[in-house]
Tab-separated table of C-alpha atoms in Angstrom:
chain	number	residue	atom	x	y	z
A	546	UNK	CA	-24.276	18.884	-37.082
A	547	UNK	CA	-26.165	18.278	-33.693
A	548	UNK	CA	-27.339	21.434	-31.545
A	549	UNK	CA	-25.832	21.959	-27.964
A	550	UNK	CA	-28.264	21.074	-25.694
A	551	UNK	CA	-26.364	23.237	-23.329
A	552	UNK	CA	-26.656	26.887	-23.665
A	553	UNK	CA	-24.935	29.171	-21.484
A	554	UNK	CA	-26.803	31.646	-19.485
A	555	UNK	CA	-25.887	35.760	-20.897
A	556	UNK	CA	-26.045	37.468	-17.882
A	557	UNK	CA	-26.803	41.178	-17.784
A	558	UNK	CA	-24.206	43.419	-16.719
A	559	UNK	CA	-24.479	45.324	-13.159
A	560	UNK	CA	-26.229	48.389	-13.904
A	561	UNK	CA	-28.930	46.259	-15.542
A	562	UNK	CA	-29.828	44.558	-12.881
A	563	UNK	CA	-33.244	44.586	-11.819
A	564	UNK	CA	-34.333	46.684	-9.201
A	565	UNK	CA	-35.322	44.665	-5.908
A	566	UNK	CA	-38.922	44.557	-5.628
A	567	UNK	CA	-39.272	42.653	-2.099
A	568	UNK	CA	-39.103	45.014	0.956
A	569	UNK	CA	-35.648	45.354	2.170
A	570	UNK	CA	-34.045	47.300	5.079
A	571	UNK	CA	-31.971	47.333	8.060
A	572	UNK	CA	-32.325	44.279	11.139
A	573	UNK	CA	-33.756	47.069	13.695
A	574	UNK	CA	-36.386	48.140	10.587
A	575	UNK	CA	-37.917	44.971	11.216
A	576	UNK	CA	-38.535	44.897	14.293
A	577	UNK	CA	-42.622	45.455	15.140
A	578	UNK	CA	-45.307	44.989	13.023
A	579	UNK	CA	-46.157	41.486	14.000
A	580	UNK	CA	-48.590	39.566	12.606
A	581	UNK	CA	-51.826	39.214	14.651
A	582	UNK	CA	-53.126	35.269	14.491
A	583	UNK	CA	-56.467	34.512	14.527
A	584	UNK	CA	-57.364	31.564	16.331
A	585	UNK	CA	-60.397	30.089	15.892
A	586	UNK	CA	-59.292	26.255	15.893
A	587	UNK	CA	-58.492	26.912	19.234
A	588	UNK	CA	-61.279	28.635	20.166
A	589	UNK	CA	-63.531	26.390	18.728
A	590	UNK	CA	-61.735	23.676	20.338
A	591	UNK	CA	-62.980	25.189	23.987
A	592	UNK	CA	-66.644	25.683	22.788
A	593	UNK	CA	-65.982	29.538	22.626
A	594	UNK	CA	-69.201	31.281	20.889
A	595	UNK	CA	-68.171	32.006	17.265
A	596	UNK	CA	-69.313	35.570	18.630
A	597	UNK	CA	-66.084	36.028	20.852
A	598	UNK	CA	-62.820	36.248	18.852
A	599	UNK	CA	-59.529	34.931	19.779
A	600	UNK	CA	-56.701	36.592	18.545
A	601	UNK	CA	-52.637	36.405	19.084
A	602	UNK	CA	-49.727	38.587	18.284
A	603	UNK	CA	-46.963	36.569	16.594
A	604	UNK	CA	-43.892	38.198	18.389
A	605	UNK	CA	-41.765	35.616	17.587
A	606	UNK	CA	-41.335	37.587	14.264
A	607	UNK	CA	-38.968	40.070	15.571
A	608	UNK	CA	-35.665	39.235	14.636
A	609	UNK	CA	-33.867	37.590	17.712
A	610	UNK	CA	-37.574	36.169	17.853
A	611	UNK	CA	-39.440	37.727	20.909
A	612	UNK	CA	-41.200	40.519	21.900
A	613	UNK	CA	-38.536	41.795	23.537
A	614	UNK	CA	-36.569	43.411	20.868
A	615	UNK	CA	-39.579	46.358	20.856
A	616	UNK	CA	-38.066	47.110	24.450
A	617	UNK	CA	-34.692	46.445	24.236
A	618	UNK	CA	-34.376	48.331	21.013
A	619	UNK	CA	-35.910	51.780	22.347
A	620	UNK	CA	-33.921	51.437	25.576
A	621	UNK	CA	-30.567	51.448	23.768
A	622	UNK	CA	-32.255	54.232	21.202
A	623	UNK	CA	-33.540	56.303	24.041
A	624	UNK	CA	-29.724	55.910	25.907
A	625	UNK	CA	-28.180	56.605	22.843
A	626	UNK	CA	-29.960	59.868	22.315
A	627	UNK	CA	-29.785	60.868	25.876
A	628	UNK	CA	-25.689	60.279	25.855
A	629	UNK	CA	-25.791	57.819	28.329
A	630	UNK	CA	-24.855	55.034	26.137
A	631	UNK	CA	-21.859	55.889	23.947
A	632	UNK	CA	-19.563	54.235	21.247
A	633	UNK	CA	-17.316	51.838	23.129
A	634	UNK	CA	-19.097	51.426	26.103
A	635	UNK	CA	-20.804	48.202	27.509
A	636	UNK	CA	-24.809	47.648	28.267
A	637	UNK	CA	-25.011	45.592	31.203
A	638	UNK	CA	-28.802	44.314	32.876
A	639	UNK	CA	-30.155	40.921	34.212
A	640	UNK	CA	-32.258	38.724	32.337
A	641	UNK	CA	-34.211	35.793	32.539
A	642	UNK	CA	-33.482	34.842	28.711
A	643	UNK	CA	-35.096	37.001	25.887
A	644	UNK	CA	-34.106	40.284	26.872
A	645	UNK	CA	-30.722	39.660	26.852
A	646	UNK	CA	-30.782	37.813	23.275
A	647	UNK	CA	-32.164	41.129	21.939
A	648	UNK	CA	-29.935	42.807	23.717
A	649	UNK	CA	-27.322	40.643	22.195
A	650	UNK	CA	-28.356	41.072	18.994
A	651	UNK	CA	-28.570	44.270	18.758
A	652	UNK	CA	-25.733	45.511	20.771
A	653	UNK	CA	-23.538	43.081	17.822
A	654	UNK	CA	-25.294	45.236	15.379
A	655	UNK	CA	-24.325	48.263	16.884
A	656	UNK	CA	-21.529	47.883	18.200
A	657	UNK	CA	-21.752	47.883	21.970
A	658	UNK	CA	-20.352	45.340	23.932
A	659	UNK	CA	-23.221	43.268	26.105
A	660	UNK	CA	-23.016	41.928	29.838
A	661	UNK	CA	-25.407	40.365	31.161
A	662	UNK	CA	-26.306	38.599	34.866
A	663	UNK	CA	-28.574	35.354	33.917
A	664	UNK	CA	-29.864	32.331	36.612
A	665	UNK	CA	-27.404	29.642	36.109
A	666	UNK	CA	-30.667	27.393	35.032
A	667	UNK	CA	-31.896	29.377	32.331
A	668	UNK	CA	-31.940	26.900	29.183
A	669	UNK	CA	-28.552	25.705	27.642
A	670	UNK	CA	-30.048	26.748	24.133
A	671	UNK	CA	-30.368	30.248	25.485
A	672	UNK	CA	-26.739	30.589	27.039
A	673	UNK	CA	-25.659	29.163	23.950
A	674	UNK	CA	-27.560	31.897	21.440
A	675	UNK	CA	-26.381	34.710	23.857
A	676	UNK	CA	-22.799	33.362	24.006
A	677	UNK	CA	-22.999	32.962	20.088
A	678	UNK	CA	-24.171	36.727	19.836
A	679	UNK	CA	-20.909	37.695	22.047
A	680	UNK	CA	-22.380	38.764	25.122
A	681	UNK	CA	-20.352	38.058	28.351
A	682	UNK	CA	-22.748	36.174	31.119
A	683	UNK	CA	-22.617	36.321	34.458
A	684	UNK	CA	-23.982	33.184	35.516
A	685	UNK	CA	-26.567	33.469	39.457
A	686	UNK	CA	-27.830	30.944	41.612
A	687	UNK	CA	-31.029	29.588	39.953
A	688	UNK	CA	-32.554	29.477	43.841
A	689	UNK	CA	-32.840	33.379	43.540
A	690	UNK	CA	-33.956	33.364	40.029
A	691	UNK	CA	-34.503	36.574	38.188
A	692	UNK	CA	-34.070	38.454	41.242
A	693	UNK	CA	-31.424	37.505	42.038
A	694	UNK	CA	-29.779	38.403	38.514
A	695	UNK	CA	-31.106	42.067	39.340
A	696	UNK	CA	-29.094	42.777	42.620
A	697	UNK	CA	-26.144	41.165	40.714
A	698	UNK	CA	-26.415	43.368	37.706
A	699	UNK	CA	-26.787	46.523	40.263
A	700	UNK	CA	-23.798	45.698	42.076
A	701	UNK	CA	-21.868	45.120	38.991
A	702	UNK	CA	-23.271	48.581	37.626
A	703	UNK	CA	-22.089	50.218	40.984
A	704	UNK	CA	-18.940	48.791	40.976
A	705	UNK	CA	-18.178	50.217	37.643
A	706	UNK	CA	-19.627	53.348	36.712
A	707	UNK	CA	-18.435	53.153	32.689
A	708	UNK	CA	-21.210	50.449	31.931
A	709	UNK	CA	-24.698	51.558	30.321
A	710	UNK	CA	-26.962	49.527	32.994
A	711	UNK	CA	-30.225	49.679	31.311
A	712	UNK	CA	-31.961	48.217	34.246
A	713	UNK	CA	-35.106	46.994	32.376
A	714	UNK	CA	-37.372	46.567	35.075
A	715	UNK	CA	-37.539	50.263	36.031
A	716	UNK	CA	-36.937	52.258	32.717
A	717	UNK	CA	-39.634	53.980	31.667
A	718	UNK	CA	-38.019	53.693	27.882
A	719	UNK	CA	-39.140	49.363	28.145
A	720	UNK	CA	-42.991	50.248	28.651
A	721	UNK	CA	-43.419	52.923	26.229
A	722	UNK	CA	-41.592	50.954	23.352
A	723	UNK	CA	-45.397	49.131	23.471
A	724	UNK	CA	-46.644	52.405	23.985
A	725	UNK	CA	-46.053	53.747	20.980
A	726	UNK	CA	-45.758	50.029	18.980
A	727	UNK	CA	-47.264	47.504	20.338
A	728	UNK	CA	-50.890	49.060	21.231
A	729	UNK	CA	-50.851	50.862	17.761
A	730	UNK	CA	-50.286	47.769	15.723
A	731	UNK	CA	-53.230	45.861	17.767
A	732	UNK	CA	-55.416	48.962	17.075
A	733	UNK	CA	-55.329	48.807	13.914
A	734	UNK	CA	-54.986	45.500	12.843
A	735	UNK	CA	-58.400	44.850	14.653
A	736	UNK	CA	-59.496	47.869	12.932
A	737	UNK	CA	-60.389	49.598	16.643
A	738	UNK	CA	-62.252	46.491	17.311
A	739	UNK	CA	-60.557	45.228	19.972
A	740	UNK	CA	-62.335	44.571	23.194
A	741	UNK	CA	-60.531	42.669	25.821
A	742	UNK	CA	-56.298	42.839	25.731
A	743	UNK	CA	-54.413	39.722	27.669
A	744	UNK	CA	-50.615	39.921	28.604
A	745	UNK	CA	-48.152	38.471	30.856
A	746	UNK	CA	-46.539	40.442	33.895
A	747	UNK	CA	-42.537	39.861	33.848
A	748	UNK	CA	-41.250	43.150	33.731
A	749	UNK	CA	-44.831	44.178	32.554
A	750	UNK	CA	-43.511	46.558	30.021
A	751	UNK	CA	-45.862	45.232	27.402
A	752	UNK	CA	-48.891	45.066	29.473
A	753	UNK	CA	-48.195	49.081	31.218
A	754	UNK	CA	-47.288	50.090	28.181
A	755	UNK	CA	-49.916	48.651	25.398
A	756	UNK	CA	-52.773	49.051	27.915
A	757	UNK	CA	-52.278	52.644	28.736
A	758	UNK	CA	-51.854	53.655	24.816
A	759	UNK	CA	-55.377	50.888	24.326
A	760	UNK	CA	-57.364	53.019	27.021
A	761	UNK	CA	-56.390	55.962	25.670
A	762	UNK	CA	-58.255	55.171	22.176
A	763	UNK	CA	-60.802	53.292	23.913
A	764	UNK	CA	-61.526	53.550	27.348
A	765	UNK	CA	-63.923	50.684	27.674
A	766	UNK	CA	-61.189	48.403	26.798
A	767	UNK	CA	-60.533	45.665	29.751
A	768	UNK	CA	-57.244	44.806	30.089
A	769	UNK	CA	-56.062	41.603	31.861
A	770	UNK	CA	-53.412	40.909	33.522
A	771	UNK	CA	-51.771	37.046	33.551
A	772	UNK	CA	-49.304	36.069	36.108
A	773	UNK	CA	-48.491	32.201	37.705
A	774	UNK	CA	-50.516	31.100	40.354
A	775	UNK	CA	-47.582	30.722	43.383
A	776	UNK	CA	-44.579	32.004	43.845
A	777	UNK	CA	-42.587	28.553	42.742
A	778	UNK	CA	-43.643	28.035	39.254
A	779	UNK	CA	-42.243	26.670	35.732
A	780	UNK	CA	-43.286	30.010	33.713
A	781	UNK	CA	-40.320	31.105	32.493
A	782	UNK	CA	-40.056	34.789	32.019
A	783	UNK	CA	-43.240	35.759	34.386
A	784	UNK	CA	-43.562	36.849	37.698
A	785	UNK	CA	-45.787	36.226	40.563
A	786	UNK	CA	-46.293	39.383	41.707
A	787	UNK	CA	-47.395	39.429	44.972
A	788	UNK	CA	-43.829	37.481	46.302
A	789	UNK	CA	-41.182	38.897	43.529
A	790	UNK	CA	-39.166	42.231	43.358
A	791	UNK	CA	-41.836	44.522	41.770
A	792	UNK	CA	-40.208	46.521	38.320
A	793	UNK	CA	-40.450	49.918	39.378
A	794	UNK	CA	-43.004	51.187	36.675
A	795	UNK	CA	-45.498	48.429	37.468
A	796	UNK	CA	-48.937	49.488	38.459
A	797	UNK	CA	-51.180	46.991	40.233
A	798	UNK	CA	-53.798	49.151	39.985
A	799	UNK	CA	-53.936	49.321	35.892
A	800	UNK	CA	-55.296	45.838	35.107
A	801	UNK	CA	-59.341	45.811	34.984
A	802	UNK	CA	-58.645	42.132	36.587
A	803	UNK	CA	-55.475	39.549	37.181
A	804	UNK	CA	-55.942	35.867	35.667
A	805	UNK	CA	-53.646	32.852	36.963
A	806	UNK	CA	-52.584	30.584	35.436
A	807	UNK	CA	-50.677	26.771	36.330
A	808	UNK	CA	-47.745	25.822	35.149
A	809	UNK	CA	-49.293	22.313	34.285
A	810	UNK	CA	-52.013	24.044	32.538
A	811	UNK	CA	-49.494	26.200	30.760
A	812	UNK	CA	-47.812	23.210	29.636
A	813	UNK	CA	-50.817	21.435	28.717
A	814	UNK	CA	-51.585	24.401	26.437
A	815	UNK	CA	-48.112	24.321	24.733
A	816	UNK	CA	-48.751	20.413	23.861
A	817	UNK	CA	-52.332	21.407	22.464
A	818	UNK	CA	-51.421	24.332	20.470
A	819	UNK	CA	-48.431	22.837	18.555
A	820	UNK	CA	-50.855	19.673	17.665
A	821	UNK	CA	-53.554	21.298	16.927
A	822	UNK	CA	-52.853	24.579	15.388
A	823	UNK	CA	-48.960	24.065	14.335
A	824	UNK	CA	-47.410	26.473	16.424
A	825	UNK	CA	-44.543	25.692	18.464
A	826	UNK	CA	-44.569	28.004	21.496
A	827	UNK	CA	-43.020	28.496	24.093
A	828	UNK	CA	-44.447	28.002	27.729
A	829	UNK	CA	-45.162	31.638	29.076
A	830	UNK	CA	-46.969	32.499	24.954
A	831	UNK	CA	-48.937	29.095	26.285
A	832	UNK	CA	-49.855	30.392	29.608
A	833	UNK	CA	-51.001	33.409	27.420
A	834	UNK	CA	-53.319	31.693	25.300
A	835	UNK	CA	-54.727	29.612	28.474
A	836	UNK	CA	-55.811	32.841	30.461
A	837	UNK	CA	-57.315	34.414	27.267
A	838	UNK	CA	-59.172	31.163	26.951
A	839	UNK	CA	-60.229	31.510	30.572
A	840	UNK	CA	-61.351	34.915	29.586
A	841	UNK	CA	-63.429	33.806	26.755
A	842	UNK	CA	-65.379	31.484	28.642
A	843	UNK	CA	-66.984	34.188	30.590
A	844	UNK	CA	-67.913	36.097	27.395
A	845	UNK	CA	-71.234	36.338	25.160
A	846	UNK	CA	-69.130	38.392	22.875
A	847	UNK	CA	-65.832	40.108	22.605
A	848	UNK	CA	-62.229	40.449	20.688
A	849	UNK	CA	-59.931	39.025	22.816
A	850	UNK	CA	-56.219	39.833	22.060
A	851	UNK	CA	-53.053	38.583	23.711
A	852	UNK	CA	-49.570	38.319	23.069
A	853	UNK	CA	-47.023	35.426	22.390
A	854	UNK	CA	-43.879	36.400	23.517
């Protein structure tokens, strides 16, 4: 009599299952604690010294993948615990794209309904996400850009007081969500090594708020700060200070220096760094790596840090 070659699997019952082993937890329990890339291809590539490190923090790791979710996440924390954003009520702020797909995300996994005032031009693969999240979108003329999705969000919040409007650009709760994460992580994942720190200004949350928590451990840290070269620009996301609607916790006074960058070189970068060292960025984490390369050049030695939105 021939053997089955076929034996059915016994499985065990529930309450001998195996215990999971692999870290587990809730969405907002994984947001933070980025990776920090080292990249030395790149360096290399612009005849940095071996003696000046290049390094990146991987934010598209969070879990609507940018670093906004570290704001976006304490601002609707923070509201929550100071009662100004309730069960049943609706967060409403501009955005120029990320923000409001963590504030998507999030407010579905809360509970909270999400409005939000976006430029009419902002990518169809964004509207899309944010529309797939739930969020309602109120859709501005791209001429005004993200400025002019802030004076429509604060007429919509005046015109209807029941709305959370968690105005990002002047709450003190976006900054020190970096603050306490951001700067912390970069601390010690260069073990305290860290010697120059590179960021974008949009809101400049992450810069104001990483910056002040880096100079508090080390003082001697320089911190740069990395905004497009003229006011008409193709950096998504970034501001050009000196001709937008300054965020009201914004300090000009803060960075150790400012770094511009082109859009075309920005672009460039994106092209390079997807080639060359396999990561697929977007164009204002491109501009990011281009100024910290500028920085770089001018260095004997150093740990140069920046952030990929």
């Amino acid at each position: 009599m021939l053997s089955s070659i076929y034996q059915p699997t016994t499985y065990a019952t529930r309450s001998h299952y195996p215990t999971v082993s692999t870290p587990t937890g809730t969405l907002e329990q994984q947001v933070g604690n980025t990776p920090l890339l080292h990249l030395q291809k790149t360096a290399d590539s612009f005849n940095i010294p071996r003696t000046v490190q290049l390094f990146a923090k991987a934010e598209w790791f969070n879990p609507s993948g940018s670093v906004k979710d570290r704001a976006a996440l304490n601002i609707i924390r923070t509201a929550e615990r100071h009662g100004q954003l309730r069960p049943g009520m609706t967060l409403l702020d501009s955005t120029s794209g990320n923000m409001g797909i963590a504030y998507a995300m999030l407010g579905a996994a809360r509970g909270y309904k999400v409005k939000l005032a976006l430029p009419s031009n902002a990518s169809p693969e964004r509207i899309a996400i944010l529309r797939a999240y739930g969020a309602e979108l109120i859709l501005t003329d791209p001429l005004e850009g993200s400025d002019g999705a802030i004076l429509v969000a604060r007429q919509l919040a005046s015109a209807d007081p029941t709305v959370f409007y968690a105005n990002q650009y002047n709450n003190s709760a976006n900054w020190m969500a970096h603050y306490f994460t951001t700067a912390n992580e970069i601390w010690q994942q260069t073990h305290g090594h860290i010697t120059h720190f590179v960021a974008g200004l949009g809101t400049s949350g992450t810069f104001t708020g990483t910056t002040k928590r880096l100079k508090e451990l080390n003082p001697d840290i320089r911190a740069l700060s990395m905004q497009p070269d003229t006011p008409f620009h193709g950096l998504e996301g970034l501001k050009h200070m000196e001709t937008a609607m300054k965020p009201g916790f914004y300090d000009e006074g803060l960075a150790d220096e400012n770094v511009v960058v082109r859009t075309e070189d920005a672009y460039e970068m994106a092209r390079f760094l997807s080639r060359q060292e396999g990561l697929f960025l977007g164009i204002s984490a491109a501009a990011a790596v281009a100024a910290s390369i500028n920085v770089a050049k001018t260095l004997d030695h150093g740990v140069i840090v920046t952030v990929l939105p």
